[in-house]
Coordinates of C-alpha atoms and ligand atoms in Angstrom, one line a residue:
X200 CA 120.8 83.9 61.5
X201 CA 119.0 82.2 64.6
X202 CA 115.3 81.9 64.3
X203 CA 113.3 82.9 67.4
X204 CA 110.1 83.1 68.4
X205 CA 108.0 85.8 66.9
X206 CA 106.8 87.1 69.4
X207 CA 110.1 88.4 70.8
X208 CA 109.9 90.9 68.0
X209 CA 107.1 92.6 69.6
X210 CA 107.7 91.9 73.1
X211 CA 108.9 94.9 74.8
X212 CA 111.1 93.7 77.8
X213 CA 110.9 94.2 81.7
X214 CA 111.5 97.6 82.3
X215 CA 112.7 97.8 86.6
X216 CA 112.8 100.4 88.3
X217 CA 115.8 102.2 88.0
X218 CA 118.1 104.6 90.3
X219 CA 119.2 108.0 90.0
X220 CA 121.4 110.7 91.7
X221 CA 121.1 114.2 92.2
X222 CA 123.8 117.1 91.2
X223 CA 123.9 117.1 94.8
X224 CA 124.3 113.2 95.4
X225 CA 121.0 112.5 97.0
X226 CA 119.2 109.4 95.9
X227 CA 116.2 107.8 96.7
X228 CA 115.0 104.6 94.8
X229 CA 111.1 105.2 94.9
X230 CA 110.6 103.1 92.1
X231 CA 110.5 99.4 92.8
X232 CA 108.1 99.1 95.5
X233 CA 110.6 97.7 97.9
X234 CA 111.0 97.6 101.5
X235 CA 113.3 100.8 102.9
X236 CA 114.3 98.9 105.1
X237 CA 117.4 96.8 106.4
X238 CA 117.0 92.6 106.8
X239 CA 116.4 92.2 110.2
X240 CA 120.0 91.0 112.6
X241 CA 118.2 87.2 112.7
X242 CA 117.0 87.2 108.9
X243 CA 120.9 88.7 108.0
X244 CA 122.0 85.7 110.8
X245 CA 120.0 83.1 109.0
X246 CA 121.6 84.1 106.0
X247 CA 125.0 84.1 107.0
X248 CA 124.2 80.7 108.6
X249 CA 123.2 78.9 105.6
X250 CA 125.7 80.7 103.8
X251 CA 128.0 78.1 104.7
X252 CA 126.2 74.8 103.4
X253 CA 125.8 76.5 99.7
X254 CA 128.1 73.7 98.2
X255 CA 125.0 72.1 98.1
X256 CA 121.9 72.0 96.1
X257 CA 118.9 73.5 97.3
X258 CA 116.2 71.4 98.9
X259 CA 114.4 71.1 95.6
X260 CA 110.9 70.7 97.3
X261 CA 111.6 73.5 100.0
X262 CA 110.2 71.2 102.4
X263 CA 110.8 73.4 105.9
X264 CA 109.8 76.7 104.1
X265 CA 106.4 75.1 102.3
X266 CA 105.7 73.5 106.2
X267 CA 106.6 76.7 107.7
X268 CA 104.4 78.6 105.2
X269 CA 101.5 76.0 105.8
X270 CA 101.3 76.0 109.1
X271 CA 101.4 80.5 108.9
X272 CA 98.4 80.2 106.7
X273 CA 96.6 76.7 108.3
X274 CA 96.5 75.3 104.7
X275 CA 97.9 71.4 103.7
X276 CA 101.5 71.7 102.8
X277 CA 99.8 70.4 99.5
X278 CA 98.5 73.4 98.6
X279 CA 101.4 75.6 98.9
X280 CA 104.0 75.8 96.0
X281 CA 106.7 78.3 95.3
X282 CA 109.0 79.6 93.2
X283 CA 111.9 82.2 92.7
X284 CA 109.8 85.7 93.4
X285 CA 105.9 85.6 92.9
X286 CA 107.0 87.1 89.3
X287 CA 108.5 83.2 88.7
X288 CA 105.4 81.8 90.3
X289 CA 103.3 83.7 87.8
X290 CA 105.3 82.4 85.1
X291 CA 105.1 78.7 86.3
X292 CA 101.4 78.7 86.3
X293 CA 101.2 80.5 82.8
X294 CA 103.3 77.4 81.7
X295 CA 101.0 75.2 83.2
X296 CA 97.7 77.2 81.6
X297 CA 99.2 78.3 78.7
X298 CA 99.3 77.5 74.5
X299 CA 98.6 78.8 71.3
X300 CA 94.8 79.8 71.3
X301 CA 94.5 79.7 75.8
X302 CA 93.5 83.4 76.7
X303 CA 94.9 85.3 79.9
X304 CA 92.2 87.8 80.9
X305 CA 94.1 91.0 83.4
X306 CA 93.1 94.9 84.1
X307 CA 95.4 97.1 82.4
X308 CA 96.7 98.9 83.2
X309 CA 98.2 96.4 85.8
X310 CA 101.3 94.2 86.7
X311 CA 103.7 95.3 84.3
X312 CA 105.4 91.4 83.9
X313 CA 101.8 90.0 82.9
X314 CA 102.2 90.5 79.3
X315 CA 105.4 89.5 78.7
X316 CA 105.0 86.3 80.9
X317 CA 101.5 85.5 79.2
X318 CA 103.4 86.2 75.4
X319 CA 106.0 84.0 76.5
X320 CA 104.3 81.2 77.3
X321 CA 102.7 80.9 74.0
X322 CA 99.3 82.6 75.2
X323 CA 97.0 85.6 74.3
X324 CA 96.8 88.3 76.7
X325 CA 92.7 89.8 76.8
X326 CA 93.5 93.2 78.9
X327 CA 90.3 95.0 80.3
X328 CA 90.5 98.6 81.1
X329 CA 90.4 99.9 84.4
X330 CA 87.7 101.7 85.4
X331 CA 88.2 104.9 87.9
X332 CA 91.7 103.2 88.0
X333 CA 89.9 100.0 89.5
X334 CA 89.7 97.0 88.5
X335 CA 86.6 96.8 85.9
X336 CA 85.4 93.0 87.1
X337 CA 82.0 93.3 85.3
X338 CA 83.8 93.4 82.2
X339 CA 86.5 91.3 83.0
X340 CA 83.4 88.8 83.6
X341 CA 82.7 89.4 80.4
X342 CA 85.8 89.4 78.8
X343 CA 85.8 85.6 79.8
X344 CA 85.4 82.8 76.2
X345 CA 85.8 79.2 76.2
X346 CA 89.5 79.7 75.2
X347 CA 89.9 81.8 78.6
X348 CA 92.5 79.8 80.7
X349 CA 93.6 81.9 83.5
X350 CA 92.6 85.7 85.1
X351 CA 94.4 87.6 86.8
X352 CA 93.5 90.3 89.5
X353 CA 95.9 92.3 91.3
X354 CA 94.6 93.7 94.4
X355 CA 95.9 95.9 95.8
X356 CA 96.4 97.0 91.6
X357 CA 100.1 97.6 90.6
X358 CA 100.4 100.7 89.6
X359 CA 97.5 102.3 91.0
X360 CA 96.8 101.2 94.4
X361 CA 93.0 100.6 94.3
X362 CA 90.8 97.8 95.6
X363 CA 88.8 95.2 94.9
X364 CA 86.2 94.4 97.9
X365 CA 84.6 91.1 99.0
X366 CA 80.8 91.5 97.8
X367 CA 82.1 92.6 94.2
X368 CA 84.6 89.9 94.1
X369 CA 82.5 87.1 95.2
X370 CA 79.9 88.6 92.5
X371 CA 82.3 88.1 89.9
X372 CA 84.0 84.6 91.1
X373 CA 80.1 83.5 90.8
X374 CA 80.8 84.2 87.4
X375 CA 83.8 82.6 86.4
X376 CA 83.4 79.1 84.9
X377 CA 84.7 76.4 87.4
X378 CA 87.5 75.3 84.5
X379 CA 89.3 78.6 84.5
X380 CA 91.9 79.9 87.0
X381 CA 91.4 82.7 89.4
X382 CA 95.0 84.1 90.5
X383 CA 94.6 86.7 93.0
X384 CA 97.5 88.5 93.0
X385 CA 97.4 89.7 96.4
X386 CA 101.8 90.7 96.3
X387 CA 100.8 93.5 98.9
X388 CA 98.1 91.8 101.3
X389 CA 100.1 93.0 104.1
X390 CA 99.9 96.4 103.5
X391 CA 96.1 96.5 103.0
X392 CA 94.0 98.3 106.1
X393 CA 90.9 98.6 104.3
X394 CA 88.5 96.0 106.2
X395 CA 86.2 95.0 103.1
X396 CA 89.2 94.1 101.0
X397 CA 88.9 90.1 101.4
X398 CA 91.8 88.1 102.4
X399 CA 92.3 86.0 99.1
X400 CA 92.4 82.8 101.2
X401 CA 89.1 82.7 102.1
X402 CA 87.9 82.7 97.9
X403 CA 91.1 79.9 98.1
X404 CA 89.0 77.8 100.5
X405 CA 85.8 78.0 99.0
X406 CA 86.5 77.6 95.6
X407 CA 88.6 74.7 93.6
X408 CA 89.4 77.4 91.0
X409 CA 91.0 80.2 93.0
X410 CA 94.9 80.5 94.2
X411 CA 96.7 82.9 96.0
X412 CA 100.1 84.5 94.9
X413 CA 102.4 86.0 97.6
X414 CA 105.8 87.3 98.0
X415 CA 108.6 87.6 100.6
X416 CA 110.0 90.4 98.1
X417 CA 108.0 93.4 99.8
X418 CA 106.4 93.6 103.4
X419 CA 109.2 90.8 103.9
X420 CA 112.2 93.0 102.5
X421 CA 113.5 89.9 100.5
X422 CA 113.5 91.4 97.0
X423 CA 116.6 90.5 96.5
X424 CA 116.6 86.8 97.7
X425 CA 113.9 86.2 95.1
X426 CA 110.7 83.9 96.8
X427 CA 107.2 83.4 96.4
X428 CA 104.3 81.2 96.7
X429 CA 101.1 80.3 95.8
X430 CA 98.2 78.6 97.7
X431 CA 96.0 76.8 95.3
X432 CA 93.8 73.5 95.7
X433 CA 95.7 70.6 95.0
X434 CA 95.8 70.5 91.0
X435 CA 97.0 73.7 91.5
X436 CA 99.7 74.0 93.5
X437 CA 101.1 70.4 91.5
X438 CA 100.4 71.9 88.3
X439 CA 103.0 75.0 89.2
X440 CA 105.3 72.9 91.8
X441 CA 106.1 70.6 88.3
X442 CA 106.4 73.9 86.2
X443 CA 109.4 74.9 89.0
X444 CA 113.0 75.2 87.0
X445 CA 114.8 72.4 89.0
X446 CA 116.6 74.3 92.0
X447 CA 115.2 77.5 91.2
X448 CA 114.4 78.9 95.2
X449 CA 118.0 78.7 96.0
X450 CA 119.1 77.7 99.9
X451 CA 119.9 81.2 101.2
X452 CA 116.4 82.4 100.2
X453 CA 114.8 79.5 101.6
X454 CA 116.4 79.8 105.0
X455 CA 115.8 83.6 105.2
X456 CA 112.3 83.2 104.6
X457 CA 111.5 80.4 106.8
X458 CA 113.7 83.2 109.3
X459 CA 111.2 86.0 108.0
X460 CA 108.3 83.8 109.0
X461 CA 109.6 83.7 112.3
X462 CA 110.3 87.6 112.9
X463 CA 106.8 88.5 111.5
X464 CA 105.8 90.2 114.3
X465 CA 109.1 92.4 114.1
X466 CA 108.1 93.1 109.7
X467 CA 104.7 94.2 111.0
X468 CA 106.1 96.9 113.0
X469 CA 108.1 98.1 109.9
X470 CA 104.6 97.3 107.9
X471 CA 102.6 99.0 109.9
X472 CA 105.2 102.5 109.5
X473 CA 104.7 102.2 105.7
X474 CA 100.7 102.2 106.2
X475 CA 101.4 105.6 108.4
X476 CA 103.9 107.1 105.8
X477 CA 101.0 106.2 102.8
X478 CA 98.6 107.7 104.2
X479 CA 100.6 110.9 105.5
X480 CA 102.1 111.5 101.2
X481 CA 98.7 110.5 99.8
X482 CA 96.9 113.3 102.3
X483 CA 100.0 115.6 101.7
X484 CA 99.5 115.2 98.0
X485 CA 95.6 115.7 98.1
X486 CA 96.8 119.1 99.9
X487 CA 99.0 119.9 97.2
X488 CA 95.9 119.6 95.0
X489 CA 97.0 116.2 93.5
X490 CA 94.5 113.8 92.4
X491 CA 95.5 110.7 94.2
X492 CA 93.3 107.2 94.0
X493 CA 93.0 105.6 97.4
X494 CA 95.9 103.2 97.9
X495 CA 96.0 100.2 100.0
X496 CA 99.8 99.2 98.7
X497 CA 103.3 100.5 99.4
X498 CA 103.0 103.5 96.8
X499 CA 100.9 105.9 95.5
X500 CA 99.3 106.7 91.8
X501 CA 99.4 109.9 90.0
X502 CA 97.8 110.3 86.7
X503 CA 100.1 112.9 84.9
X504 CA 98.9 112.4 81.7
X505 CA 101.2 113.6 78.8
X506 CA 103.7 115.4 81.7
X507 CA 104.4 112.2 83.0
X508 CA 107.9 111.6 81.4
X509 CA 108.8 115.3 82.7
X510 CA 107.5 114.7 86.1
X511 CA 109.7 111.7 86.4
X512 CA 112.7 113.8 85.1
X513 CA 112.0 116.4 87.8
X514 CA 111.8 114.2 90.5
X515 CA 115.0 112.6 89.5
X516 CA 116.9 116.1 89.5
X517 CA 115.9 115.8 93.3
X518 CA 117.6 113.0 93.8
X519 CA 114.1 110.6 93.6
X520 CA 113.5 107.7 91.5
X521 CA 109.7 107.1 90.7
X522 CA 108.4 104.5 88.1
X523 CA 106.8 106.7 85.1
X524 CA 105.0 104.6 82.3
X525 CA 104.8 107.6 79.6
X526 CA 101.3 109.2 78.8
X527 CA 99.7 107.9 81.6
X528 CA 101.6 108.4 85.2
X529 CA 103.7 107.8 87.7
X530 CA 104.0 105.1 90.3
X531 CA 105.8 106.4 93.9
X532 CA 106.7 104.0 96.6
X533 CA 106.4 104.7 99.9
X534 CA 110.1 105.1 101.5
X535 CA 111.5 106.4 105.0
X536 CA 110.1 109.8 105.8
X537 CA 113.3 111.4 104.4
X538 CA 112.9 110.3 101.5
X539 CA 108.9 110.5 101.2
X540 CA 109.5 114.2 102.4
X541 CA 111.9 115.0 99.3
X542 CA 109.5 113.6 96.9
X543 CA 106.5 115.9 98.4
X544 CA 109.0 118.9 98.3
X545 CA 109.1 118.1 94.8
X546 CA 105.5 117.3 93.9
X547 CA 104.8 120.3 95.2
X548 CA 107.1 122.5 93.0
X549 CA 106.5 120.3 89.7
X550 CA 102.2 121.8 90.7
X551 CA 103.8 125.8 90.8
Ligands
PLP296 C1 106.3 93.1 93.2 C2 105.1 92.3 92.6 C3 105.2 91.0 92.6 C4 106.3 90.2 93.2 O1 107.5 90.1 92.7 P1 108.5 89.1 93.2 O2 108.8 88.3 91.9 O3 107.9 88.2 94.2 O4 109.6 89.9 93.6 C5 104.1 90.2 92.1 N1 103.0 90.9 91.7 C6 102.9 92.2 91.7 C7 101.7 92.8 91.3 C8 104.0 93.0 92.2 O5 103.8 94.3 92.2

């Protein structure tokens, strides 16, 4: 028998979101955060484009995307580094941070890849309730030893939606020591409307010890493509860019991104139609008599409890996908209006 590592005994893997269909045949994947919509014609053109030069490797240092990317974000092409989907990001710099006795402090419930990416490389995960769904950054603080390597903070939170804003963020950065990371996790910044909610590039330029993790995978509509970045100081960004598997952002996702960069005004259009749908299914719900946290993300939160593996079920008889993590609730992303309508048809019902 093959040893492995112990802690794949106790690791329970990735779950994604999964698909379903109706009796009728409707289906509507509500359950991975992604973008309803399409590529755009010049992302999709891009694509086909490069396409044709894939008998070659990749650029290994993405050199046009990280310019393209520094120049969006008026940063040194030093400080940018990426890797294949913000998830592999996360996992570079928890290679970089982490070994037997470093400690990875996160809100939980949170990013559902955080614990198996802080297991696997070799690390302890310290998770910190959240408080009224929230982020709980007093004791996070807290939660901080000597052995503390790296926290996390998701904000906008996945699953719940919720904020952290600027005065409470810089109170707790005051308290971080300078020698541990500060990943803000920020895979939803474009979706945020919420004024007080800082952009995580301005704790980036102030502070050696805070980076920035983004993704092409949502506002973008690149899940597929696989592509993310961070933008770190320096030590930072080298410290993930040497972590990188060799090759890993392949050439078609490079060239759509640097494509995507390009037709940003066009995504914020799109963006800007999920902020309007949110809002309309979180009011809709709050109608309904739901108890719904703000959200500042591409889906909403709802804290079924015990029900939550039955709510999921009932949604899925209606054709709708939603993300359920049982005994606690249900994460909903925010899809065209067709399908955002069939899932309020059916919150409604599930209530009565
Ligand atoms: C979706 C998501 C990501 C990004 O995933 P990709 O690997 O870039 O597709 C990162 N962090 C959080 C919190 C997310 O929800």
């Amino acid at each position: 028998m093959p040893r492995f590592r112990s802690f794949l005994e106790t690791m329970a893997p990735y779950k994604p979101g999964k698909s379903v269909v109706s009796s009728d045949g409707r289906s509507y994947k509500l359950s991975s955060n992604e973008n309803p919509h399409e590529p755009l014609p010049s992302v999709v053109e891009a694509i086909a484009r490069a396409a044709t030069e894939i008998n070659r490797y990749p650029d290994p240092g993405s050199a046009k995307l990280t310019a393209a990317l520094a120049e969006r974000y008026d940063v040194p092409a030093e400080h940018v580094a990426l890797g294949a989907g913000s998830v592999a990001v996360a996992q570079q710099i928890l290679e970089a941070v982490g070994e037997p006795g470093a400690e990875v402090v996160y809100a939980w419930r949170s990013f559902e890849a955080y614990p198996l990416l802080v297991g696997l490389a070799g690390a302890t995960s310290v998770q910190v309730p959240l408080k009224d769904e929230t982020h709980d950054l007093d004791a996070m603080a807290e939660a901080i030893t000597p052995r503390t390597r790296l926290v996390f903070v998701c904000n906008p939170n996945n699953p719940t939606g919720t904020v952290n804003r600027t005065a409470e963020l810089r109170r707790f950065l005051d308290r971080v020591p300078d020698d541990v990371l500060v990943v803000l996790d920020e895979a939803y910044r474009e979706y945020v409307r919420d004024e007080d909610v800082p952009d995580g590039l301005d704790f980036y330029r102030e502070r050696g010890n805070v980076a920035v993790l983004r993704t092409f995978s949502k506002a973008y509509g690149l899940a597929g493509l696989r592509v993310g970045y961070l933008i770190g100081q320096a030590a930072v960004a080298e410290a993930v860019r040497k972590t990188l598997l060799p090759f890993a952002v392949n050439h078609i996702a490079q060239a759509a991104a640097i494509a995507s960069l390009a037709a940003e005004d066009e995504l914020n259009v799109r963006v800007e139609e999920a902020v309007k749908e949110r809002d309309r299914v979180r009011d809709a719900l709050v109608a309904q008599g739901w108890k719904v946290p703000p959200t500042e993300a591409n889906f909403v939160w709802l804290r079924v409890g015990d029900r939550t593996m039955e709510f999921a079920e009932h949604c899925a008889a209606a054709g709708v996908a939603v993300r359920p993590f049982a005994g606690e609730g249900a994460r909903i992303s925010i899809g065209d209006a067709e399908a955002n309508d069939t899932f309020l048809t059916a919150a409604a019902a599930f209530l009565t």
